[in-house]
C-alpha cells in the first residue's frame, strides 16, 4: 500500500494510465480511485480497472486517442472483469501491435506507464523477466509502454518493486544486475523508481545522482553495503 500511495502521488488528474499485473499495481489502483478523469490504455485489463470506473476515477474524457474508451489487448482476472467488459461499448480490445506500439502510446496525453520489476541496479537498469540467467516470466509490454510514455506530452515511466526479496535477505536494488540477468528496461527509459521507502526521480540525472537516489529508497539494512559497492565500482 505504501508503494501504491507513492505511485498515486505521481499520477495527475486527466492522465491516461497503463497498469501491470500483481499486488503493487492493485495497490496503486486503490489510491488512484481518488483521481479524476483518468483514461485507460493498457496491455492487460484486470479487476482494478473496474474498481477505478466504479469509483468515478476513469472517464476517458481527457484522452487524445480513443476518447472516452478503455483500450486494451486482453482481459484477465476474476468474473468481475469479464462481466464488466461483456457487451460494454466503452471497452475496445485491439491487437498488441497497436496497443503496445510506443509511437501510438506516445500520442496519449499524460501517458503514465506503471510496471513492476524484479531487480534494479544503481544505474537504473531494470530486470523484470529473469532471476540471474533463469527465466522467470515473459518480457511482456513493459518496455513498450515505458518508451511510449516518455514520448507522451506530460508522460511518465514508473517502475515499482519491493526493496528486498527472499524474506528481506536480498536487496532488490543491487550494485549491478545479477550475472545473466536480462535488461528488460534500459536506464534511459525509467523516469521514476518506487519502493516502500520512497520515490527516486531519475530522468536527467547523472550517474552519481542516480546512485544516491536509488540508495535512498533501498532498504536501510542494505544502504551501507550499496554505498561500499558503489565506491568499488567507481560510481561515486
Coordinates of C-alpha atoms in Angstrom, one line a residue:
X1 CA 0.0 0.0 0.0
X2 CA 2.9 2.4 0.7
X3 CA 4.2 1.7 -2.8
X4 CA 0.8 2.2 -4.3
X5 CA 0.4 5.5 -2.4
X6 CA 3.7 6.8 -3.8
X7 CA 2.7 5.8 -7.3
X8 CA -0.6 7.6 -7.0
X9 CA 1.2 10.8 -6.0
X10 CA 2.9 10.8 -9.4
X11 CA -0.3 10.5 -11.4
X12 CA -2.1 13.7 -12.2
X13 CA -5.8 14.1 -12.9
X14 CA -6.5 13.6 -16.6
X15 CA -3.7 11.2 -17.2
X16 CA -4.0 8.0 -19.3
X17 CA -2.6 5.1 -17.4
X18 CA -1.2 1.6 -18.1
X19 CA -1.3 -0.8 -15.2
X20 CA 0.7 -4.0 -14.9
X21 CA -0.2 -7.2 -13.0
X22 CA 0.3 -8.0 -9.4
X23 CA -0.2 -6.7 -5.9
X24 CA 1.7 -3.5 -6.4
X25 CA -0.5 -2.5 -9.4
X26 CA -3.6 -3.4 -7.4
X27 CA -2.4 -1.2 -4.5
X28 CA -1.7 1.7 -6.9
X29 CA -5.3 1.4 -8.3
X30 CA -6.6 1.6 -4.7
X31 CA -5.1 5.0 -4.3
X32 CA -5.8 6.1 -7.9
X33 CA -9.5 5.9 -7.0
X34 CA -9.2 9.4 -5.7
X35 CA -8.1 10.8 -9.1
X36 CA -10.4 12.3 -11.7
X37 CA -10.8 11.9 -15.4
X38 CA -8.3 9.2 -15.9
X39 CA -8.0 7.2 -19.2
X40 CA -7.0 3.6 -19.7
X41 CA -4.6 2.4 -22.4
X42 CA -3.1 -0.9 -21.2
X43 CA -2.0 -4.2 -22.4
X44 CA -3.9 -6.2 -19.8
X45 CA -7.4 -5.2 -18.5
X46 CA -7.9 -6.5 -14.9
X47 CA -10.2 -6.2 -12.0
X48 CA -8.5 -3.0 -10.7
X49 CA -9.9 -1.1 -13.7
X50 CA -13.4 -2.0 -12.7
X51 CA -12.8 -0.6 -9.3
X52 CA -11.5 2.7 -10.8
X53 CA -14.5 3.0 -13.1
X54 CA -16.9 2.4 -10.2
X55 CA -15.1 5.0 -8.1
X56 CA -15.6 7.6 -10.8
X57 CA -11.9 8.0 -11.4
X58 CA -12.0 6.8 -15.0
X59 CA -13.9 8.8 -17.6
X60 CA -11.5 8.9 -20.5
X61 CA -12.7 12.4 -21.4
X62 CA -9.1 13.8 -21.5
X63 CA -7.8 11.1 -23.8
X64 CA -6.4 12.1 -27.1
X65 CA -6.7 8.6 -28.6
X66 CA -9.9 6.6 -28.4
X67 CA -11.6 9.3 -26.4
X68 CA -14.0 8.0 -23.7
X69 CA -12.8 4.4 -24.5
X70 CA -11.0 1.9 -22.3
X71 CA -8.4 0.3 -24.6
X72 CA -6.5 -3.0 -24.0
X73 CA -5.2 -6.1 -25.8
X74 CA -6.5 -8.8 -23.5
X75 CA -8.6 -9.3 -20.4
X76 CA -7.5 -11.3 -17.4
X77 CA -8.9 -11.5 -13.8
X78 CA -12.0 -12.7 -11.9
X79 CA -15.5 -12.9 -13.1
X80 CA -15.9 -9.2 -12.2
X81 CA -13.8 -8.0 -15.1
X82 CA -15.5 -10.4 -17.6
X83 CA -18.9 -9.2 -16.5
X84 CA -17.7 -5.6 -16.9
X85 CA -16.4 -6.0 -20.5
X86 CA -19.3 -8.2 -21.8
X87 CA -21.3 -6.1 -24.1
X88 CA -19.7 -2.9 -22.8
X89 CA -19.4 -0.3 -25.7
X90 CA -16.8 1.7 -23.7
X91 CA -14.3 -1.1 -23.9
X92 CA -12.3 -1.8 -27.0
X93 CA -9.7 -4.6 -27.5
X94 CA -7.1 -4.2 -30.2
X95 CA -4.2 -6.4 -31.2
X96 CA -0.9 -6.0 -29.4
X97 CA 0.8 -4.5 -32.4
X98 CA -1.5 -1.5 -32.0
X99 CA -1.9 -1.1 -28.2
X100 CA 1.7 -1.7 -27.4
X101 CA 3.2 0.4 -30.2
X102 CA 5.3 3.1 -28.5
X103 CA 4.5 5.5 -31.3
X104 CA 0.8 5.1 -30.6
X105 CA 1.1 5.0 -26.9
X106 CA 3.1 8.3 -27.0
X107 CA 0.1 10.1 -28.7
X108 CA -1.9 9.8 -25.4
X109 CA -1.9 12.9 -23.3
X110 CA -0.1 12.5 -20.0
X111 CA 0.5 8.8 -20.6
X112 CA 1.7 7.1 -17.4
X113 CA 3.3 3.6 -17.6
X114 CA 3.1 1.7 -14.2
X115 CA 5.1 -1.5 -14.2
X116 CA 6.7 -3.8 -11.6
X117 CA 10.2 -5.3 -11.8
X118 CA 12.4 -7.8 -10.0
X119 CA 15.7 -6.0 -9.7
X120 CA 17.1 -2.6 -10.4
X121 CA 20.8 -1.7 -10.5
X122 CA 22.4 1.5 -9.3
X123 CA 22.3 2.9 -12.9
X124 CA 18.6 2.4 -13.1
X125 CA 18.6 -0.7 -15.4
X126 CA 15.6 -3.0 -14.7
X127 CA 15.3 -6.8 -14.9
X128 CA 11.7 -7.9 -15.0
X129 CA 11.9 -11.3 -16.5
X130 CA 14.7 -13.4 -15.1
X131 CA 16.4 -14.2 -11.8
X132 CA 20.0 -14.2 -12.9
X133 CA 20.1 -16.3 -16.0
X134 CA 17.0 -18.3 -15.1
X135 CA 13.9 -17.2 -17.0
X136 CA 11.2 -16.2 -14.5
X137 CA 8.4 -14.6 -16.6
X138 CA 7.8 -13.2 -20.1
X139 CA 9.1 -9.9 -21.4
X140 CA 5.6 -8.5 -21.6
X141 CA 4.9 -5.0 -22.8
X142 CA 6.7 -3.1 -20.1
X143 CA 9.4 -1.7 -22.3
X144 CA 6.8 -0.7 -25.0
X145 CA 4.7 1.2 -22.5
X146 CA 7.6 2.8 -20.8
X147 CA 9.1 4.1 -24.0
X148 CA 5.7 5.2 -25.2
X149 CA 5.1 7.1 -22.0
X150 CA 8.3 9.0 -22.5
X151 CA 7.1 10.1 -25.9
X152 CA 3.9 11.5 -24.5
X153 CA 3.3 15.1 -23.6
X154 CA 3.5 15.1 -19.8
X155 CA 4.1 11.3 -19.8
X156 CA 5.9 9.3 -17.1
X157 CA 7.5 5.9 -16.9
X158 CA 7.2 4.4 -13.4
X159 CA 8.8 1.2 -12.2
X160 CA 7.9 -0.2 -8.8
X161 CA 9.3 -3.0 -6.7
X162 CA 9.7 -4.1 -3.1
X163 CA 13.1 -3.1 -1.6
X164 CA 14.0 -6.6 -0.7
X165 CA 13.4 -10.2 -1.7
X166 CA 13.7 -13.7 -0.1
X167 CA 12.2 -12.6 3.2
X168 CA 14.4 -9.5 3.5
X169 CA 17.7 -11.3 2.9
X170 CA 18.4 -9.8 -0.5
X171 CA 18.3 -6.2 -1.7
X172 CA 16.2 -5.7 -4.9
X173 CA 18.3 -2.6 -5.6
X174 CA 21.6 -4.1 -6.5
X175 CA 25.1 -2.6 -7.3
X176 CA 24.9 -4.4 -10.7
X177 CA 22.2 -6.7 -12.1
X178 CA 22.7 -10.4 -11.2
X179 CA 25.0 -12.3 -13.6
X180 CA 23.0 -13.4 -16.7
X181 CA 20.0 -11.1 -15.8
X182 CA 18.1 -9.8 -18.8
X183 CA 17.9 -6.0 -19.1
X184 CA 14.2 -5.6 -19.6
X185 CA 14.2 -1.8 -19.4
X186 CA 17.3 0.4 -20.0
X187 CA 18.2 3.2 -17.7
X188 CA 17.2 5.6 -20.4
X189 CA 13.6 4.6 -20.3
X190 CA 13.0 4.9 -16.5
X191 CA 11.7 8.2 -15.1
X192 CA 10.8 7.0 -11.6
X193 CA 11.7 4.0 -9.4
X194 CA 9.4 3.5 -6.4
X195 CA 9.8 1.3 -3.3
X196 CA 8.1 1.3 0.1
X197 CA 10.8 3.8 1.1
X198 CA 10.0 6.5 -1.4
X199 CA 10.4 7.7 -5.0
X200 CA 13.7 8.1 -7.0
X201 CA 13.3 10.5 -9.8
X202 CA 16.0 9.5 -12.3
X203 CA 15.2 11.4 -15.5
X204 CA 18.0 13.8 -16.4
X205 CA 20.3 12.6 -13.5
X206 CA 24.0 11.8 -13.9
X207 CA 25.4 8.6 -12.6
X208 CA 26.3 9.9 -9.1
X209 CA 22.8 11.4 -8.7
X210 CA 21.2 8.1 -9.8
X211 CA 23.3 6.1 -7.3
X212 CA 22.4 8.4 -4.4
X213 CA 18.7 8.5 -5.2
X214 CA 18.4 4.7 -5.6
X215 CA 20.3 4.1 -2.4
X216 CA 17.9 6.5 -0.6
X217 CA 14.9 4.3 -1.5
X218 CA 16.7 0.9 -0.8
X219 CA 16.1 -1.0 2.4
X220 CA 18.1 0.7 5.3
X221 CA 19.6 -2.7 6.0
X222 CA 21.5 -2.6 2.7
X223 CA 22.3 1.1 2.2
X224 CA 25.8 0.8 3.7
X225 CA 26.5 -2.2 1.5
X226 CA 25.3 -0.4 -1.6
X227 CA 27.5 2.7 -0.8
X228 CA 30.6 0.4 -0.4
X229 CA 29.9 -1.4 -3.7
X230 CA 29.3 1.9 -5.5
X231 CA 32.7 3.0 -4.3
X232 CA 34.3 -0.1 -5.5
X233 CA 32.7 0.2 -8.9
X234 CA 33.7 3.9 -9.1
X235 CA 30.1 5.1 -9.4
X236 CA 30.6 7.9 -7.0

